[in-house]
Coordinates of C-alpha atoms in Angstrom, one line a residue:
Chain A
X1 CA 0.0 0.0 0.0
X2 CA 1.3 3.4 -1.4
X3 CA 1.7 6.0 1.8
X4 CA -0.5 9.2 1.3
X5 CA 0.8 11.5 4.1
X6 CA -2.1 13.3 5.5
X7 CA -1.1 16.9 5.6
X8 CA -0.4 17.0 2.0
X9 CA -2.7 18.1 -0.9
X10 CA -2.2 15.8 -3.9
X11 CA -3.2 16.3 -7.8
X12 CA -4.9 14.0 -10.1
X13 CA -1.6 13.4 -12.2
X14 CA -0.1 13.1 -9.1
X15 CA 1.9 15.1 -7.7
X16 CA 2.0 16.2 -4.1
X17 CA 1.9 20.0 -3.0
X18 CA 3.3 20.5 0.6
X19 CA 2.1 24.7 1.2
X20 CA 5.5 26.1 3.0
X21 CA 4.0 29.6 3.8
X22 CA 1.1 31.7 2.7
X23 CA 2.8 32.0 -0.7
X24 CA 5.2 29.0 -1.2
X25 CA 4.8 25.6 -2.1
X26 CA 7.3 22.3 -2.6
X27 CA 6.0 19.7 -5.0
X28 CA 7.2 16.0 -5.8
X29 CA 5.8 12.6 -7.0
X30 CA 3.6 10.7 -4.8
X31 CA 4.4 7.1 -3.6
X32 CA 2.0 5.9 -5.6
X33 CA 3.6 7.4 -8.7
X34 CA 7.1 6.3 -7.8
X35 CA 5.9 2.8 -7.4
X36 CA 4.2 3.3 -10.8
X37 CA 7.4 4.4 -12.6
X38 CA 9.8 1.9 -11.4
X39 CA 13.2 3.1 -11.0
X40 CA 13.9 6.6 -11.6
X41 CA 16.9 7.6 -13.7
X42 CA 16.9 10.8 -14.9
X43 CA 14.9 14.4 -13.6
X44 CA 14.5 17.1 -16.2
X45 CA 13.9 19.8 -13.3
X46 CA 12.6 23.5 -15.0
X47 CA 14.9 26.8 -14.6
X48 CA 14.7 28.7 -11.2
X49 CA 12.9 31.8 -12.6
X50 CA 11.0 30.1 -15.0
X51 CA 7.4 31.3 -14.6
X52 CA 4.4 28.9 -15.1
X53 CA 0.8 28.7 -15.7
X54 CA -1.5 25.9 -13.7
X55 CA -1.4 22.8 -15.7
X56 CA 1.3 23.9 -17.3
X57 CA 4.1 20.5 -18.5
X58 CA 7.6 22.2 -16.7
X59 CA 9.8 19.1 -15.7
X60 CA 9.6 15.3 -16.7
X61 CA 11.0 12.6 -14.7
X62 CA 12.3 9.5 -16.6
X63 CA 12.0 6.1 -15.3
X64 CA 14.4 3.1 -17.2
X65 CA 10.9 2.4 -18.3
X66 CA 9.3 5.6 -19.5
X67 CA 9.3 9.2 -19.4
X68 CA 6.3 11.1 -17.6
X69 CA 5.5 15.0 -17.7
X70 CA 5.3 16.8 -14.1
X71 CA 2.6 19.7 -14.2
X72 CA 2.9 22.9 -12.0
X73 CA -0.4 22.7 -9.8
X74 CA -0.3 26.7 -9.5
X75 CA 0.2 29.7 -11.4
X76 CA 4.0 31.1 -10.0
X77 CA 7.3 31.4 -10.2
X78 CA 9.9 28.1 -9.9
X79 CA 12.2 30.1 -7.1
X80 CA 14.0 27.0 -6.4
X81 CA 14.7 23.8 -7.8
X82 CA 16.2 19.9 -6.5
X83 CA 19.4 20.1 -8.1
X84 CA 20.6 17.0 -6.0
X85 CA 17.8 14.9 -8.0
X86 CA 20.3 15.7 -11.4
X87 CA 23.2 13.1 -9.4
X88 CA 20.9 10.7 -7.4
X89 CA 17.4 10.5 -9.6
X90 CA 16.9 7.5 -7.0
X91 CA 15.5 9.8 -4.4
X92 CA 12.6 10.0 -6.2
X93 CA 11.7 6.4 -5.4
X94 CA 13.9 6.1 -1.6
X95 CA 12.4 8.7 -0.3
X96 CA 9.2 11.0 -2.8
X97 CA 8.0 13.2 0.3
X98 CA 11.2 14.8 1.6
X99 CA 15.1 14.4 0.0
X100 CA 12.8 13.3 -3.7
X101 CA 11.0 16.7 -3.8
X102 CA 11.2 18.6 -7.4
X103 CA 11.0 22.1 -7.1
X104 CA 9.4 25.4 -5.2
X105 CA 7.0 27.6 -6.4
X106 CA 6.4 31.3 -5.3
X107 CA 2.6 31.7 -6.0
X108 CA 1.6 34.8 -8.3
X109 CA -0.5 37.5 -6.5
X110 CA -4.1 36.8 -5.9
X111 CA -2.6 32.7 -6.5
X112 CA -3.5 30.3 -4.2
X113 CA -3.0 26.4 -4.6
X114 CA -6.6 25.2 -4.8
X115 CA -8.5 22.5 -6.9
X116 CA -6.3 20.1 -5.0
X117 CA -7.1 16.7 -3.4
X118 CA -7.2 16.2 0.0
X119 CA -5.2 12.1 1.6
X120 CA -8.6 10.7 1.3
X121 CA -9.6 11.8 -2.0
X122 CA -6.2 10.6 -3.3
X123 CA -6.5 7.1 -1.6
X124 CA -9.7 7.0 -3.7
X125 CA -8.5 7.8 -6.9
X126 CA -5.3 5.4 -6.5
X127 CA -7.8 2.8 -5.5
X128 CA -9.9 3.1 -8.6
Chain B
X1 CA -6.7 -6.3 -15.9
X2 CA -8.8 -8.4 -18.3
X3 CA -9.2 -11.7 -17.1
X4 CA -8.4 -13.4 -20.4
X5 CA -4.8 -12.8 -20.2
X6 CA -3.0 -15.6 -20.0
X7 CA -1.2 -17.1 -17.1
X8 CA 2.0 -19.4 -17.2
X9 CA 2.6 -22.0 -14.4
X10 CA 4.6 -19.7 -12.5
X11 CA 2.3 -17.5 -12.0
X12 CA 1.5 -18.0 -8.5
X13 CA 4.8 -18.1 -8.1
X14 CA 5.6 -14.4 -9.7
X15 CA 2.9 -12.9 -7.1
X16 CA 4.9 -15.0 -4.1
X17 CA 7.9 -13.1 -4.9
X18 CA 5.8 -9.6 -5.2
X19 CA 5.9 -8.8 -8.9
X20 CA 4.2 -6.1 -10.3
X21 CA 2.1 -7.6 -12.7
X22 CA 1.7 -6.7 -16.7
X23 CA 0.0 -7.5 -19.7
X24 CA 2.4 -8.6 -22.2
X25 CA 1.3 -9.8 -25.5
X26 CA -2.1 -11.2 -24.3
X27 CA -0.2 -12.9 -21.0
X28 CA -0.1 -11.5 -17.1
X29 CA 3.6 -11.4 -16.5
X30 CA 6.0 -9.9 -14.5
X31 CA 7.7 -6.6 -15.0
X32 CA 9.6 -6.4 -12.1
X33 CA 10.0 -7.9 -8.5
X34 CA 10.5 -4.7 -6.9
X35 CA 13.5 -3.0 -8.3
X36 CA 14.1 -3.5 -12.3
X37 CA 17.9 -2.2 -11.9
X38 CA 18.6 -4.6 -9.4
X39 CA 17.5 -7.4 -11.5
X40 CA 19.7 -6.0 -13.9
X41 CA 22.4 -5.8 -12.2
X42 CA 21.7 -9.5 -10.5
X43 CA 22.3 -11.2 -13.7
X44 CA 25.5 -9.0 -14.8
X45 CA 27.0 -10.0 -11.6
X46 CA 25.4 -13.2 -10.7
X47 CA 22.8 -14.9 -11.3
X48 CA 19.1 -13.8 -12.4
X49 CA 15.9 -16.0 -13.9
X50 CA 13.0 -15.4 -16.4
X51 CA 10.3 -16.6 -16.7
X52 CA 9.7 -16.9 -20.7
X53 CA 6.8 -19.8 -20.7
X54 CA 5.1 -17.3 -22.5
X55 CA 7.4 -18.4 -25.9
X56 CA 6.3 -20.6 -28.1
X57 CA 8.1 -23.6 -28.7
X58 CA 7.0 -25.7 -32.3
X59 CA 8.4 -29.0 -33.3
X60 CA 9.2 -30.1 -36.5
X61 CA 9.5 -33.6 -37.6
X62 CA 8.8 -35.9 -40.6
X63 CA 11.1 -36.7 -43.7
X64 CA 11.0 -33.5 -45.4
X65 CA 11.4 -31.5 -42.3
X66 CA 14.8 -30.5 -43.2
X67 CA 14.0 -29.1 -46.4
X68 CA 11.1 -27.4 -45.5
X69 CA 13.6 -24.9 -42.9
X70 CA 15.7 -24.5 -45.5
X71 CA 12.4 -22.8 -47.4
X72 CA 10.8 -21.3 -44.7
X73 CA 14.1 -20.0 -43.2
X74 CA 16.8 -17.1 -44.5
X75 CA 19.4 -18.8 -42.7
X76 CA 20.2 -22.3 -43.2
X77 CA 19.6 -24.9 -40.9
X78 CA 22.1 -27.3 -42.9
X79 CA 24.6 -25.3 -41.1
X80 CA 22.9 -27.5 -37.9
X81 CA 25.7 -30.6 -37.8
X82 CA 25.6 -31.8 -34.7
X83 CA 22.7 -32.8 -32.4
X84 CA 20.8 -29.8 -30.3
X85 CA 23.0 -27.0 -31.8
X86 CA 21.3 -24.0 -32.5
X87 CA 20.8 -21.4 -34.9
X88 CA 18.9 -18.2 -34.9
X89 CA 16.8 -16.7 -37.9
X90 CA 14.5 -14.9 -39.5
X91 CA 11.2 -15.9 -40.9
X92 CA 10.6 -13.4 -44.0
X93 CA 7.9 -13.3 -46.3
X94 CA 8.0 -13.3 -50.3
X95 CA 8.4 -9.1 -50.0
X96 CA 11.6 -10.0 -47.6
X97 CA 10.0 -8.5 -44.4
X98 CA 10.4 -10.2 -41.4
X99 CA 7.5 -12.6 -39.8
X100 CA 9.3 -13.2 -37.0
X101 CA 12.8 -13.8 -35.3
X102 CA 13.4 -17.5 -34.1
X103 CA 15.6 -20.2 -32.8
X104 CA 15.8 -23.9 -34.4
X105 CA 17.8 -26.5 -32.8
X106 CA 18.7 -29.6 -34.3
X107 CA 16.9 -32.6 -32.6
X108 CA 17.0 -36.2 -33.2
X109 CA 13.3 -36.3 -34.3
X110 CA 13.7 -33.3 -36.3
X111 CA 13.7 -29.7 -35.2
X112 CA 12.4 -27.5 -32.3
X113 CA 11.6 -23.8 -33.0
X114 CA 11.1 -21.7 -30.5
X115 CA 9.4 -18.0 -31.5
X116 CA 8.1 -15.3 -29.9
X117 CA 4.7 -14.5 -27.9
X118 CA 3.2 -12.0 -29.2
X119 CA 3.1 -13.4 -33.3
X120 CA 2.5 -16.8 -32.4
X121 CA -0.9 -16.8 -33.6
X122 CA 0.5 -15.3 -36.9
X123 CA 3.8 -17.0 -36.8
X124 CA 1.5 -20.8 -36.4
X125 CA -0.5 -19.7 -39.5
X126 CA 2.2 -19.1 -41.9
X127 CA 4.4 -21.7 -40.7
X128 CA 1.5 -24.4 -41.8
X129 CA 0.5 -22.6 -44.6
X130 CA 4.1 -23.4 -46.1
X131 CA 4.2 -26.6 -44.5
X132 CA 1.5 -27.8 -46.9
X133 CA 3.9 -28.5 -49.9
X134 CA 5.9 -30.7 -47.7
X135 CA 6.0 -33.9 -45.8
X136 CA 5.8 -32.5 -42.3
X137 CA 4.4 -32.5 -38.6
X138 CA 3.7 -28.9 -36.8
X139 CA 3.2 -29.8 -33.2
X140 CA 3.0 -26.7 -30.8
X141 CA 4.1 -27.5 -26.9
X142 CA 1.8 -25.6 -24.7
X143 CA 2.4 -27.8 -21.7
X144 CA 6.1 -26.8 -21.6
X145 CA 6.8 -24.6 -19.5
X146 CA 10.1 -22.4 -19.9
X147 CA 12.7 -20.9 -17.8
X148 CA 16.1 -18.8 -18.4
X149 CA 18.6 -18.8 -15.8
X150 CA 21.6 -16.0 -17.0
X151 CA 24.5 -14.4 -16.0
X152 CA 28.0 -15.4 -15.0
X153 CA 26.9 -17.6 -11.9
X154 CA 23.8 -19.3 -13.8
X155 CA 25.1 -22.5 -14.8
X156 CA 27.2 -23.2 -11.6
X157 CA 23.9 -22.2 -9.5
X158 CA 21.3 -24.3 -11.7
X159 CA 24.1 -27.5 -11.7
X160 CA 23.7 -27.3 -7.9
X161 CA 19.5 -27.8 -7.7
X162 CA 19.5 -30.4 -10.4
X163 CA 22.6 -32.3 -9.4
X164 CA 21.1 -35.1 -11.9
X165 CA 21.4 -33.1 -14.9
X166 CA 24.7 -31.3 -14.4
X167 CA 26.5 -33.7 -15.5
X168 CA 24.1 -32.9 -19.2
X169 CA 24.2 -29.0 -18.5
X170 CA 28.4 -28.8 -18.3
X171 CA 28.6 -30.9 -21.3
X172 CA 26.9 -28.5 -23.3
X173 CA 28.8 -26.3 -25.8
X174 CA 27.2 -22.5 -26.2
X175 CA 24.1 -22.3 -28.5
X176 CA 23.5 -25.9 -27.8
X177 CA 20.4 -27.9 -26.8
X178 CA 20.1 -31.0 -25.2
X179 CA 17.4 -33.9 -23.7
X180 CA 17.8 -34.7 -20.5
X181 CA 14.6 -36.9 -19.3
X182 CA 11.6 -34.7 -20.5
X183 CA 13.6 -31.4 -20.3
X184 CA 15.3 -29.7 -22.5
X185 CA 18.0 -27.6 -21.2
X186 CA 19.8 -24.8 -23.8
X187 CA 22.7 -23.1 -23.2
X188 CA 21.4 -20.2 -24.9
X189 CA 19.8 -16.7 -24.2
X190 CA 19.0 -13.3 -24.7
X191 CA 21.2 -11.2 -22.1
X192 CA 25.1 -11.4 -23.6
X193 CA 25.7 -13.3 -20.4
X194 CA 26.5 -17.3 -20.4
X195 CA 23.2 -19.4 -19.4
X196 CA 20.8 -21.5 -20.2
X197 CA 17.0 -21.9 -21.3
X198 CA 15.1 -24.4 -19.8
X199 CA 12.1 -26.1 -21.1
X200 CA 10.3 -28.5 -19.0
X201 CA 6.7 -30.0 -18.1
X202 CA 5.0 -27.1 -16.6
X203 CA 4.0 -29.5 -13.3
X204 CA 7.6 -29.0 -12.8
X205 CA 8.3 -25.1 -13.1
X206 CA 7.0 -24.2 -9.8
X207 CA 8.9 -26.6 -7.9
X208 CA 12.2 -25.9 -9.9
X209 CA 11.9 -22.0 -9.9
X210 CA 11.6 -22.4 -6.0
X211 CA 14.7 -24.0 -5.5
X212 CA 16.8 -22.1 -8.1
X213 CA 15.3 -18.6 -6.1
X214 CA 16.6 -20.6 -2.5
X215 CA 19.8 -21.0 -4.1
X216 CA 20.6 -17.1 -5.0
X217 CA 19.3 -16.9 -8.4
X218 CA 17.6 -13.5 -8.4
X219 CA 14.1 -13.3 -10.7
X220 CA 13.6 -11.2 -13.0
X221 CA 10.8 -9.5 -15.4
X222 CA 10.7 -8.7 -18.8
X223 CA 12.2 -4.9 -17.7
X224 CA 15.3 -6.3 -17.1
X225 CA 15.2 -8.5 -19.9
X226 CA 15.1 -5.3 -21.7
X227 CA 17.5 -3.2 -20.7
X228 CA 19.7 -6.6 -20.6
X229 CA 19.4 -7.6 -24.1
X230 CA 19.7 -3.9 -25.3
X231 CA 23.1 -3.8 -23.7
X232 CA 24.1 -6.6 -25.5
X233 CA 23.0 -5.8 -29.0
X234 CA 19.9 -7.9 -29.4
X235 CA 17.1 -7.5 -31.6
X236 CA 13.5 -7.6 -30.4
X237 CA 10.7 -8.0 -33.2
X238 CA 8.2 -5.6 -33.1
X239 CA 11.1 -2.8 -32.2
X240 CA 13.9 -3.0 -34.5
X241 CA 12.5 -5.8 -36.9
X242 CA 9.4 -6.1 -38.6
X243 CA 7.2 -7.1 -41.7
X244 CA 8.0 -3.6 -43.3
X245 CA 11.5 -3.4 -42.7
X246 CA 14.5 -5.9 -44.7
X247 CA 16.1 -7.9 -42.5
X248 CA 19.3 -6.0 -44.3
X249 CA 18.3 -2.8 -42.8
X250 CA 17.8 -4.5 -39.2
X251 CA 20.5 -5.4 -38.6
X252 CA 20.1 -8.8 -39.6
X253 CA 22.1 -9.4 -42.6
X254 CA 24.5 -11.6 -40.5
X255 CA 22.0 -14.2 -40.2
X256 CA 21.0 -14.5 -44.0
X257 CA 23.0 -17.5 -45.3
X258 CA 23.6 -16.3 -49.4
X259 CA 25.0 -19.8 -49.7
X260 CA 24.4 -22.1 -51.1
X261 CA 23.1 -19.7 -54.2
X262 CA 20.4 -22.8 -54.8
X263 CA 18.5 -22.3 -52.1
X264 CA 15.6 -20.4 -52.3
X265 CA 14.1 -19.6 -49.0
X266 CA 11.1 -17.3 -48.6
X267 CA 12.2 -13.8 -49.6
X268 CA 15.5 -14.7 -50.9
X269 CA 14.7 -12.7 -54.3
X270 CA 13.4 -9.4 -52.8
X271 CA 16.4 -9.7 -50.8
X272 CA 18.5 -10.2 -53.4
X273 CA 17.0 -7.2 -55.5
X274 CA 17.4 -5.1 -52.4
X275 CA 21.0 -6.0 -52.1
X276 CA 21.8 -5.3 -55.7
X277 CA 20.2 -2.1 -55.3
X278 CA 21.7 -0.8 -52.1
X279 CA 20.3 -0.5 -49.1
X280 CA 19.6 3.1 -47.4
X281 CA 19.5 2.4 -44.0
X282 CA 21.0 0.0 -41.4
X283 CA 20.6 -0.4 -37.7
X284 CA 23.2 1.0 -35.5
X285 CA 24.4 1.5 -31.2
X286 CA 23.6 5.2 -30.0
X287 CA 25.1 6.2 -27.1
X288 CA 23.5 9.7 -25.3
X289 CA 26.6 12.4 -25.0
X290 CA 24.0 14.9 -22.4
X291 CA 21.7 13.6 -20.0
X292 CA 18.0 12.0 -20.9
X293 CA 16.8 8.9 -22.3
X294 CA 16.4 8.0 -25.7
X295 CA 13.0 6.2 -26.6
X296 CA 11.7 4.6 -29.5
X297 CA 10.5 6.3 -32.4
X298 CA 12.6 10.0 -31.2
X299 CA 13.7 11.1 -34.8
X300 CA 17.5 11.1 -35.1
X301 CA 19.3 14.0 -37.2
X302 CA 22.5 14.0 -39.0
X303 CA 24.8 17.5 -40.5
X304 CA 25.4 15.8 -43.7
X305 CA 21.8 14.8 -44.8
X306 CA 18.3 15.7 -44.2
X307 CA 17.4 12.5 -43.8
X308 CA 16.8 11.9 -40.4
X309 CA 16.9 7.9 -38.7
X310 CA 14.3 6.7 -36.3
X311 CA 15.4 5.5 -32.7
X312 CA 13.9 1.7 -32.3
X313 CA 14.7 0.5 -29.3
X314 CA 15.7 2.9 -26.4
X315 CA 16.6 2.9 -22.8
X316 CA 19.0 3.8 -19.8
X317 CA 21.9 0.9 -19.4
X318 CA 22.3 0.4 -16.1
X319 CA 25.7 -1.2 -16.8
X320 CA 26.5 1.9 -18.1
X321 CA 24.9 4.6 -16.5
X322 CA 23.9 6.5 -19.8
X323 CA 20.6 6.2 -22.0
X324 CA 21.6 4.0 -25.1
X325 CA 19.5 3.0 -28.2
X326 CA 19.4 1.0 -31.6
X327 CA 18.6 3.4 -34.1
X328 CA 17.7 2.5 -38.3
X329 CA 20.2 5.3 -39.6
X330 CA 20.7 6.5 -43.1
X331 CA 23.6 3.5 -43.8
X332 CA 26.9 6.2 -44.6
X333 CA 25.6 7.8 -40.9
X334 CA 28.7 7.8 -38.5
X335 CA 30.3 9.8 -35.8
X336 CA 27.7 12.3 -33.6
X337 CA 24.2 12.7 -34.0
X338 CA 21.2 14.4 -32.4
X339 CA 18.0 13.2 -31.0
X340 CA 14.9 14.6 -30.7
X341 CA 13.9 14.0 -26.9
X342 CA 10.9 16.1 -26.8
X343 CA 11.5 18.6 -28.5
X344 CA 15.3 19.4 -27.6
X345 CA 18.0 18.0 -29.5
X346 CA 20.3 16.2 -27.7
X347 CA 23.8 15.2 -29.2
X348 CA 24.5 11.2 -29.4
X349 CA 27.1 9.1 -30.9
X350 CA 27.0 6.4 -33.3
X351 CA 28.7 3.3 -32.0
X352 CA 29.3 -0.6 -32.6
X353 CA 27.2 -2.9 -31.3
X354 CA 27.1 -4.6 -28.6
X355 CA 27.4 -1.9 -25.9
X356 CA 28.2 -4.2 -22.7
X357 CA 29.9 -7.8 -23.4
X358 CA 30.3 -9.8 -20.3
X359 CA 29.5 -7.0 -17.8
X360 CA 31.4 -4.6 -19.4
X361 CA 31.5 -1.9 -21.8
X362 CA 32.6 -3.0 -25.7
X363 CA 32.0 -0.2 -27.9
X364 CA 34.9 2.4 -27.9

């Protein structure tokens, strides 16, 4: 069974969202994803200062078995990025929720990370 | 997951060990146990085992069986001159394309071909539509089941849970076949590592995978059997072969025996016209300069041509550390490359295949 920490807020292509401060936010790949991939060999992380839209396609994390898009979950600014990922992609499946993480994003004014899934709804949708 | 895919005997045995479960070619089999690297790296160092009951293994036997492989095959199975040696081939059709890649080994009933999942349906069709002309049996062998046990500790591990055959499984020269009671152990397979193939009554499989997994010999799933056969310069149909493609232009030419000039297997002429015409393309080792991983069908580019070459078969080498790939290249393509990983062009160099020969890197 795939751990779904409960004080994270989750996407449908999931990702995890972890909100920092009022403005900030850290995202990853879930457990569940991780699992999904298989090993993970390569992280194509975004520039810091890159700005993105919601939805948005701004990294890609490679698995030896296939490649998979990572989608910012807010409108922002990438203000920092996981640059250890670029030597040990392993992270990514030894540890998603902390030393795996992918990148920060500063939200843009009047942003806030919403539409996102509570532990519980996750569970459900990695159920289905 | 559909419940008409198709199960082997092992199974129950693939859930035991915790494999992540995948449809392959109409069958539920294992992609990995938990970690596809370390199943990699299991056989390059020790000892690893697939289960590949999924294969379909054909006999051939009656008077005019030789004859009829030396028709249906584009290599020649005359070459076969002692009993259980093996030879590898393509099955092409009258345009040249290939039906399938297969292995016959020379029995002492006849011959025993053993071809891939996925076609079988297609490859069973063809092979006893041309077996009409001839004097021939076709038997298929669902009931076997079939095991490969690879990498530099294989045999020496195998030899010690069958203690009655290892006496049969050290005799055996490499691409060899042999009988011993109802099994029929090969020292054959698909990872550039010395091993064997195993085909036995699939009461047995269970049992015998059991023991071979108590004494060290790590299983695998068809990830690693990837990755493992990519390093070592293998075809697989479907990727880098097909019905469209000359066998010339897959890399294949090796296993086209010209000679004798009188024999005139299935697509011999179309290969012959292609031949005398020149070929544009052939199948070459990439090896990624930058970081990423090269996939198949990423469009490769050249400086001194735009015509561009098609990435087949792709994938990081865990031997290696670096993304590698076959490639179908325009045939005067050498030194650097790019290819087109999602939209960036990434530089890549063209290389000799294999990439990794006994757990280490070939290509210079």
């Amino acid at each position: 069974m795939s751990n779904i920490p409960g004080d994270l807020k989750y996407t449908s292509s999931h990702e995890w969202v972890r909100e920092e401060s009022e403005n900030i936010i850290t995202i990853g790949i879930t457990d569940f994803a991780q699992e999904q991939l298989g090993d993970v060999v390569f992280v194509d992380l975004p520039e810091e200062g890159t700005e993105v839209t919601a939805g948005d396609s701004i990294a890609v994390v490679e698995s030896v078995k296939a490649a998979s898009d990572i989608y910012a979950p807010a409108t922002g600014t990438v203000i920092e990025i996981n640059e250890t990922l670029v030597d040990s992609p392993e992270l990514v499946n030894e540890d998603p929720y902390e030393n795996g993480w992918f990148f920060k994003i500063q939200l843009a004014e009047g942003e806030a990370a919403e539409d996102l899934m509570d532990a519980e709804s996750y569970q459900d949708q990695c159920s289905d | 997951m559909s419940l008409t895919l198709k199960r082997t005997p092992l199974y129950s045995s693939h859930i035991d060990s915790q494999a992540k479960m995948v449809d392959f070619g109409g069958w539920e089999m294992p992609i990995h146990y938990g970690s596809q690297v370390k199943e990699h790296e299991a056989v390059r160092a020790g000892a690893g085992m697939f289960d590949v009951s999924h294969m379909t293994v054909v006999d051939v036997e009656g008077k005019d069986s030789k004859a009829f492989l030396q028709k249906l095959l584009a290599n020649d199975v005359d070459k076969l001159k002692i009993e259980g040696k093996a030879l590898y081939s393509g099955m092409l059709n009258p345009q040249g394309g290939v039906i399938d890649d297969l292995i016959c080994y020379l029995t002492d009933y006849g011959y025993r071909l053993v071809v891939n999942c996925a076609t079988r349906e297609k490859d069973l069709n063809w092979i006893n539509q041309q077996a009409a002309d001839y004097s021939v049996t076709i038997s298929e062998r669902p009931q076997l089941a079939m095991i490969a046990i690879q990498g530099p500790e294989a045999i020496e591990k195998c030899c010690s849970v069958v203690l009655e055959m290892a006496d049969t499984i050290k005799s055996l020269a490499i691409f060899q076949g042999k009988f011993c009671q109802d099994w029929y152990i090969a020292r054959t397979g698909y990872t550039g590592e010395d091993g064997l193939e195993i085909m036995l009554p699939d009461t047995q499989a269970a049992e015998f995978w059991s023991k071979l997994k108590n004494a060290g010999v790590h299983p695998c799933g068809l990830g690693a059997r990837d990755t493992l056969r990519l390093e070592a310069g293998m075809n697989l149909y479907g990727n880098d072969m097909d019905e469209s493609v000359s066998p010339l232009e897959s890399g294949m030419g090796w296993t086209i025996a010209w000679e004798p000039v009188g024999r005139d297997f299935i697509g011999r002429s179309a290969l012959e016209q292609q031949k005398q015409a020149g070929v544009s393309y052939k199948l070459t080792g990439l090896v990624l300069e930058e970081r990423g991983i090269m996939r198949p069908h990423q469009t490769v580019h050249f400086s001194h041509t735009e015509v561009t070459g098609e990435i087949t078969s792709g994938s990081f080498s865990p031997t290696l550390g670096i993304s590698i790939a076959f490639a179908r290249v325009p045939a005067d393509a050498a030194g650097t490359c790019h290819v087109d990983i999602r939209g960036k062009r990434i530089q890549a160099r063209i290389v000799k295949l294999p990439f990794v020969r006994a757990g280490k890197k070939v290509f210079e």
